[in-house]
CSV table of C-alpha atoms and ligand atoms in Angstrom, one decimal:
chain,number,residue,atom,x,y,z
A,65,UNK,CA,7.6,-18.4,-33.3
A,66,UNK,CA,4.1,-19.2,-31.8
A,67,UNK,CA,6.3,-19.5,-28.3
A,68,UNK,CA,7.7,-16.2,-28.5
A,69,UNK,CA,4.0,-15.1,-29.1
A,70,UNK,CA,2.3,-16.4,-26.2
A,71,UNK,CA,5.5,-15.2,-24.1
A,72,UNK,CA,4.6,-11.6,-25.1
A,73,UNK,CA,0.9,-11.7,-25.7
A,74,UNK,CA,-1.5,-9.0,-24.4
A,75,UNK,CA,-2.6,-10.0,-20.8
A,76,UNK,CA,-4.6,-6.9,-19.7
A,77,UNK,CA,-5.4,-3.7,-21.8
A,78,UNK,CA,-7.3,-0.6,-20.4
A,79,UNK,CA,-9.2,1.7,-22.9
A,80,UNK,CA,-9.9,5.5,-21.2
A,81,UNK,CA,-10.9,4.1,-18.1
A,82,UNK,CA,-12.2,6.5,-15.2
A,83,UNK,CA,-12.9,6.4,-11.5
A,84,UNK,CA,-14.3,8.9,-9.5
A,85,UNK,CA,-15.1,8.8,-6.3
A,86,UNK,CA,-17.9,10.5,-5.0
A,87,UNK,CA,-18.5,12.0,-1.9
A,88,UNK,CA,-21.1,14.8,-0.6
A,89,UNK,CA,-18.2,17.4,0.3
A,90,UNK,CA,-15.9,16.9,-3.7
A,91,UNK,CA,-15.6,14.2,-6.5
A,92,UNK,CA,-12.1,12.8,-6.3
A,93,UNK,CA,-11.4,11.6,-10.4
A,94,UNK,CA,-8.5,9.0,-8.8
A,95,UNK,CA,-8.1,7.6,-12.5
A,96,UNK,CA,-8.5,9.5,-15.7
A,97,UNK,CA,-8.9,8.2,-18.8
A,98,UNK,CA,-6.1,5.3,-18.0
A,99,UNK,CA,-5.1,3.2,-21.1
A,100,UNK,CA,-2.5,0.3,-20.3
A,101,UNK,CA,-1.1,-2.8,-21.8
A,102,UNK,CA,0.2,-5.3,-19.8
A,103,UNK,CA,1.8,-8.3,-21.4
A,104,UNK,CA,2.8,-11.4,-20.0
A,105,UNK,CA,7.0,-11.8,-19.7
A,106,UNK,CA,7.2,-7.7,-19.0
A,107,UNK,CA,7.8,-6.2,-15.9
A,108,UNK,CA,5.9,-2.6,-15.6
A,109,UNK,CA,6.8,0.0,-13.4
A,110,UNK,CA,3.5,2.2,-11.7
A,111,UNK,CA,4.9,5.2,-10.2
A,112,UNK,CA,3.5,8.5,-8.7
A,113,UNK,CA,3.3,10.1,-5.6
A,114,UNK,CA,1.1,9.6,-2.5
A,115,UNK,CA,-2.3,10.1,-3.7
A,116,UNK,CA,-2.1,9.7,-6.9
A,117,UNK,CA,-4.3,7.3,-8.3
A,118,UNK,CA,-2.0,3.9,-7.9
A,119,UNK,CA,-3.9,1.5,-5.8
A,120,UNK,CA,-7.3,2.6,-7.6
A,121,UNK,CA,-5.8,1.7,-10.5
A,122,UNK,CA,-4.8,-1.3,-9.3
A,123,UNK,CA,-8.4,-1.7,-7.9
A,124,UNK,CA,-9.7,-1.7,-11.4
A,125,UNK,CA,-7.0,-4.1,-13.1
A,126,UNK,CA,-7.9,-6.6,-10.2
A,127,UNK,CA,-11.6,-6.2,-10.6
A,128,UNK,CA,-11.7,-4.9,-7.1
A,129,UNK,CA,-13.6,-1.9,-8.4
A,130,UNK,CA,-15.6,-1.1,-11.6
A,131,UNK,CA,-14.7,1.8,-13.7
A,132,UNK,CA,-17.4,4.6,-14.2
A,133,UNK,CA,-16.1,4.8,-17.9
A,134,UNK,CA,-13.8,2.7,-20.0
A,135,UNK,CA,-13.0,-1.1,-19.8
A,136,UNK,CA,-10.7,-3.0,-18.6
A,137,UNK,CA,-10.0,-6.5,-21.2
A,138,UNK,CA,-8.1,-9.6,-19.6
A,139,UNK,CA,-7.0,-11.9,-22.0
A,140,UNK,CA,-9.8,-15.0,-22.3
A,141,UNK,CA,-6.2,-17.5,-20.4
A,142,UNK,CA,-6.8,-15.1,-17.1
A,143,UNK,CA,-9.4,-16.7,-15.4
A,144,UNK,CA,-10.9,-15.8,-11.5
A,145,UNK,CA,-9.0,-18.3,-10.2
A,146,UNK,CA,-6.0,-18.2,-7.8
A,147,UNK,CA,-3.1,-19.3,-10.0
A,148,UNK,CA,-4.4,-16.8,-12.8
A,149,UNK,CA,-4.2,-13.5,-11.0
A,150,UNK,CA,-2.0,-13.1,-7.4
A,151,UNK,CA,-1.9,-9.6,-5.9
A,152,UNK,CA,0.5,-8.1,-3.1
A,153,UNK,CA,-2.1,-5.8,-1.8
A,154,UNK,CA,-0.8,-2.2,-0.2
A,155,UNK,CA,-2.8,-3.7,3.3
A,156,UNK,CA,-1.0,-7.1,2.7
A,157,UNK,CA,-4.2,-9.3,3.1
A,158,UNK,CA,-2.9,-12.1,5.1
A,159,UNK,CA,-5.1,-13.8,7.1
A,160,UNK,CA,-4.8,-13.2,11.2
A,161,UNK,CA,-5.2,-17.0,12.1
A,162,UNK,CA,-3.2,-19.0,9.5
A,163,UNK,CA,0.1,-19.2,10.3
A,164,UNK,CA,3.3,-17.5,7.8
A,165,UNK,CA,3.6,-20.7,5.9
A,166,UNK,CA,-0.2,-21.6,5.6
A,167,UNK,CA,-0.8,-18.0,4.3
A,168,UNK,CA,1.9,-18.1,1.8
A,169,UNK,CA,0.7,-21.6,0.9
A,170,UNK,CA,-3.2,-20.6,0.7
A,171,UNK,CA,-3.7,-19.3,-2.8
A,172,UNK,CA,-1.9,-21.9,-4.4
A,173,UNK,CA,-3.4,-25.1,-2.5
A,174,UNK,CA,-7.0,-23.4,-3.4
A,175,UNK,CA,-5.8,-22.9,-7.5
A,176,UNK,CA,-3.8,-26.7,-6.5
A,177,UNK,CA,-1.1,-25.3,-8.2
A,178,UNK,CA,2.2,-24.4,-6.3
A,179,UNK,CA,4.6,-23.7,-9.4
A,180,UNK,CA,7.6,-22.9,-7.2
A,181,UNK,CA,9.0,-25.1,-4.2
A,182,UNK,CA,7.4,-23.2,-1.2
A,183,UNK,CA,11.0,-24.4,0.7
A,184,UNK,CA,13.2,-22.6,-1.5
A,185,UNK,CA,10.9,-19.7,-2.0
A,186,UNK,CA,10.8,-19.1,1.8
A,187,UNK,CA,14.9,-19.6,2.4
A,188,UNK,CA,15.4,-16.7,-0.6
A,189,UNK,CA,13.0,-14.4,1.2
A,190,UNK,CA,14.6,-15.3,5.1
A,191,UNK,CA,11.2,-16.2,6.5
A,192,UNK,CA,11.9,-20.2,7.3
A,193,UNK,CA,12.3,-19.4,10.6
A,194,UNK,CA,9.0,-17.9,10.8
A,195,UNK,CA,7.0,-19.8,8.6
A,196,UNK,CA,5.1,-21.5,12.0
A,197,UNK,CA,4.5,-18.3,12.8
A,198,UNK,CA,1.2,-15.9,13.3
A,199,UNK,CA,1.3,-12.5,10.5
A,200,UNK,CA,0.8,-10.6,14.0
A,201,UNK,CA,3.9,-11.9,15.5
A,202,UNK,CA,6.5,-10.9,12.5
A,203,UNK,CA,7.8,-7.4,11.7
A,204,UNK,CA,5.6,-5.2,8.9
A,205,UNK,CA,8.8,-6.2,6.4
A,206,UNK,CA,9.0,-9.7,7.1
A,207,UNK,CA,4.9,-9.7,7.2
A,208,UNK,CA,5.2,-7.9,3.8
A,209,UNK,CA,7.6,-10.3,2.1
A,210,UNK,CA,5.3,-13.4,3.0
A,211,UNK,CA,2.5,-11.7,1.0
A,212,UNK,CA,5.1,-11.2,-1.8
A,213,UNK,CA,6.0,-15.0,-1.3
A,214,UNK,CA,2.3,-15.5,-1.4
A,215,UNK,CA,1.6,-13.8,-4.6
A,216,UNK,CA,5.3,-15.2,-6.4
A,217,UNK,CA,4.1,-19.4,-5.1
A,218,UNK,CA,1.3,-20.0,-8.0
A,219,UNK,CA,3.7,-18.5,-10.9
A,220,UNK,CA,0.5,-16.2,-12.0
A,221,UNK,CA,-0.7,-15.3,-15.5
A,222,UNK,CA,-0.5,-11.5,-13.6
A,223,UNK,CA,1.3,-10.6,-10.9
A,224,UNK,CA,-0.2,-7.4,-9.5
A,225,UNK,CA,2.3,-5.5,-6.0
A,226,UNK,CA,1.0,-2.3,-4.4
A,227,UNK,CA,4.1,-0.8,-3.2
A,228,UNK,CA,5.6,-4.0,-2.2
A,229,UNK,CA,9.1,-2.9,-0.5
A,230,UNK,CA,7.5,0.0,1.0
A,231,UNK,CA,8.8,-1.6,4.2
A,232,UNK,CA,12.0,-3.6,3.0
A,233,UNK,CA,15.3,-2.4,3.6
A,234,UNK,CA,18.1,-2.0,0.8
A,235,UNK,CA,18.8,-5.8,0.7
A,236,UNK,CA,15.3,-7.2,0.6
A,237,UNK,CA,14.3,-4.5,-1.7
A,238,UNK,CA,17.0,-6.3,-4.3
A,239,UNK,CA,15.9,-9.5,-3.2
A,240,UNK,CA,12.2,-8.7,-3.8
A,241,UNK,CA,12.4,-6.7,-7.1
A,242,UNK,CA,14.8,-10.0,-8.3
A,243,UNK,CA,12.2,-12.3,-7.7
A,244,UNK,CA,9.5,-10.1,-9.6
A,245,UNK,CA,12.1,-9.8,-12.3
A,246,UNK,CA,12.0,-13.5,-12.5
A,247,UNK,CA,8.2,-13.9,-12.2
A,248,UNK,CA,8.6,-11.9,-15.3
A,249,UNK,CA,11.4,-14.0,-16.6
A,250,UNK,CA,9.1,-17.3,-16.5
A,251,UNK,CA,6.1,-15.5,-18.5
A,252,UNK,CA,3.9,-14.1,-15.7
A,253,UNK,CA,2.5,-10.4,-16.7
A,254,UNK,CA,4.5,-7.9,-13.7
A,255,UNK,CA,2.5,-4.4,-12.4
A,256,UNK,CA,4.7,-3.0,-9.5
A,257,UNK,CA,3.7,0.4,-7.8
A,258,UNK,CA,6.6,1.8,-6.7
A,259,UNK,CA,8.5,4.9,-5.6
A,260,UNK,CA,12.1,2.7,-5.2
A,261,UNK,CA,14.5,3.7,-7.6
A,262,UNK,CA,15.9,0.0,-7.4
A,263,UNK,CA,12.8,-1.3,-8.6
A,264,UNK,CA,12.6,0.9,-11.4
A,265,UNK,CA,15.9,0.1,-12.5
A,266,UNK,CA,14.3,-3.4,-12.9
A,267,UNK,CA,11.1,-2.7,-14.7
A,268,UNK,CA,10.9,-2.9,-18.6
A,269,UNK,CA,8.1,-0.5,-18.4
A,270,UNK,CA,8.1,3.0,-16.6
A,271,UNK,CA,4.6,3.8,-16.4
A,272,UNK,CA,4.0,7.3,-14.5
A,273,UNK,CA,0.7,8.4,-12.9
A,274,UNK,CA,-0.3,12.1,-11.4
A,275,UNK,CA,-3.8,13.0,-10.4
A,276,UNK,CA,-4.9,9.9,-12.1
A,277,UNK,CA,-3.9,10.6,-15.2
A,278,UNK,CA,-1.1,8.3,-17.1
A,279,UNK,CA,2.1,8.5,-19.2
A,280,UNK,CA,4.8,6.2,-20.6
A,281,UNK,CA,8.0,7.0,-19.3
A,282,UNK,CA,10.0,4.1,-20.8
B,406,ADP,P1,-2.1,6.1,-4.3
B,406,ADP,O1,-2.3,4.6,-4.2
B,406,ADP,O2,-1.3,6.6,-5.5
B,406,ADP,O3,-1.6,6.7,-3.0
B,406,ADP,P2,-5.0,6.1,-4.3
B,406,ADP,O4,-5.5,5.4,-5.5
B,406,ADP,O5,-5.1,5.4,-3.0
B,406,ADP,O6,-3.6,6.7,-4.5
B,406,ADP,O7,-5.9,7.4,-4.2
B,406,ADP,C1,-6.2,8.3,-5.3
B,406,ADP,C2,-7.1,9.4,-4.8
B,406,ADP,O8,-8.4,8.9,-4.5
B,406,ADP,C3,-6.7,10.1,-3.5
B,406,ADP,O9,-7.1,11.5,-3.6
B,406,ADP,C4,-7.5,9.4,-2.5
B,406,ADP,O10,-7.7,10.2,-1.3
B,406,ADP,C5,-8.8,9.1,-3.2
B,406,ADP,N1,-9.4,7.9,-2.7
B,406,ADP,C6,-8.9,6.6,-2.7
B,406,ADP,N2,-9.8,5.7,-2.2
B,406,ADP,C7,-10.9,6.4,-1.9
B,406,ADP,C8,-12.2,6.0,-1.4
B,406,ADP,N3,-12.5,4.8,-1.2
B,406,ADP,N4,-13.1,7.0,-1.3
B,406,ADP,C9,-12.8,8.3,-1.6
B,406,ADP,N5,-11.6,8.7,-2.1
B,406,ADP,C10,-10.7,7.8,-2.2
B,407,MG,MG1,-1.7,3.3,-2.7
């Protein structure tokens, strides 16, 4: 049916892309003739150890940095705009000043489009009793899960999380990949770098990365 298509259309694809960085002391090839499909309603897995090319890829789906070879295609429906593309970065990104609530609340009142009820987002993630306060005053896990609440508010075309219960215990880690799994669910395109096994288990998609290079696990 022409609903089931646009549920699994093509969202991102990357042909033989490559990034090396370049220093005077020794080129670092971070990303080696990646190719990826991402498609919206699919939850895939990025996982590899320390070092091994996840965030730069990330970098590259996000626009955040060109490749030196390949391309990376977005589908024409992902725009620049907030609501199209929400990333959990691995440095969190949440602004110093604004407060929990106003951070979580910022992409979506720029893209004026809050798709889920920032109330009910907050309870499943236990931050309303912090939502008045500053990023600084939180703990890095509760810090972290506002910038997932952040990225999950707008209901994105793609969803993009660096390592995003890197600092969640086993209960938010559930909690956390549930709510991706449900991003997923409602049509957004899902890339999770991960090393948790729990968020594995959730992904549709096991993609695996060492020394920049790429393979299809699942
Ligand atoms: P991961 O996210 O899997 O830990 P990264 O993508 O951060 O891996 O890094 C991949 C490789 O590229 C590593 O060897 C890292 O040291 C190197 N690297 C990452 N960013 C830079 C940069 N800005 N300049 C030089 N080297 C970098
Ligand atoms: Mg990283």
């Amino acid at each position: 049916s022409a609903a089931s298509d646009v549920y699994k259309r093509q969202v991102v694809e990357l042909v033989d892309v490559s990034r090396t960085y370049r220093s005077r002391a020794e080129d670092v090839p971070a990303v080696v003739a990646a190719s990826l499909e991402l498609h919206a309603g699919s939850l895939t897995a990025l996982v590899g150890p320390s070092g091994s090319g996840k965030s730069t890829l990330i970098n590259l789906i996000v626009g955040w940095e060109m490749p030196d070879e390949g391309e990376v295609r977005t589908h024409p429906d992902v725009g620049d705009d907030w609501d199209s593309v929400a990333v959990v970065p691995q440095g969190l990104g949440m602004l110093a000043e604004l407060t929990i609530a106003e951070n979580i609340r910022l992409p979506a009142v720029l893209g004026n489009s809050a798709a889920l009820d920032i109330d009910e987002l907050c309870e499943s993630l236990g931050l309303t009793h912090l939502r008045d306060q500053l990023p600084e005053a939180v703990s890095l896990g509760e810090h972290q899960r506002a910038a997932v609440a952040r990225a999950l508010l707008a209901q994105p075309t793609l969803l993009i999380a660096d390592e995003p219960t890197a600092h969640q215990d086993e209960e938010n880690t559930l909690l956390v990949s549930e709510l991706m799994r449900g991003a997923a669910a409602a049509g957004s395109a899902v890339l999770i770098a991960t090393h948790d096994a729990r968020v594995l288990a959730a992904a549709d998609v096991v993609v695996e990365i060492l020394d920049g290079r790429l393979s299809t696990r699942r």
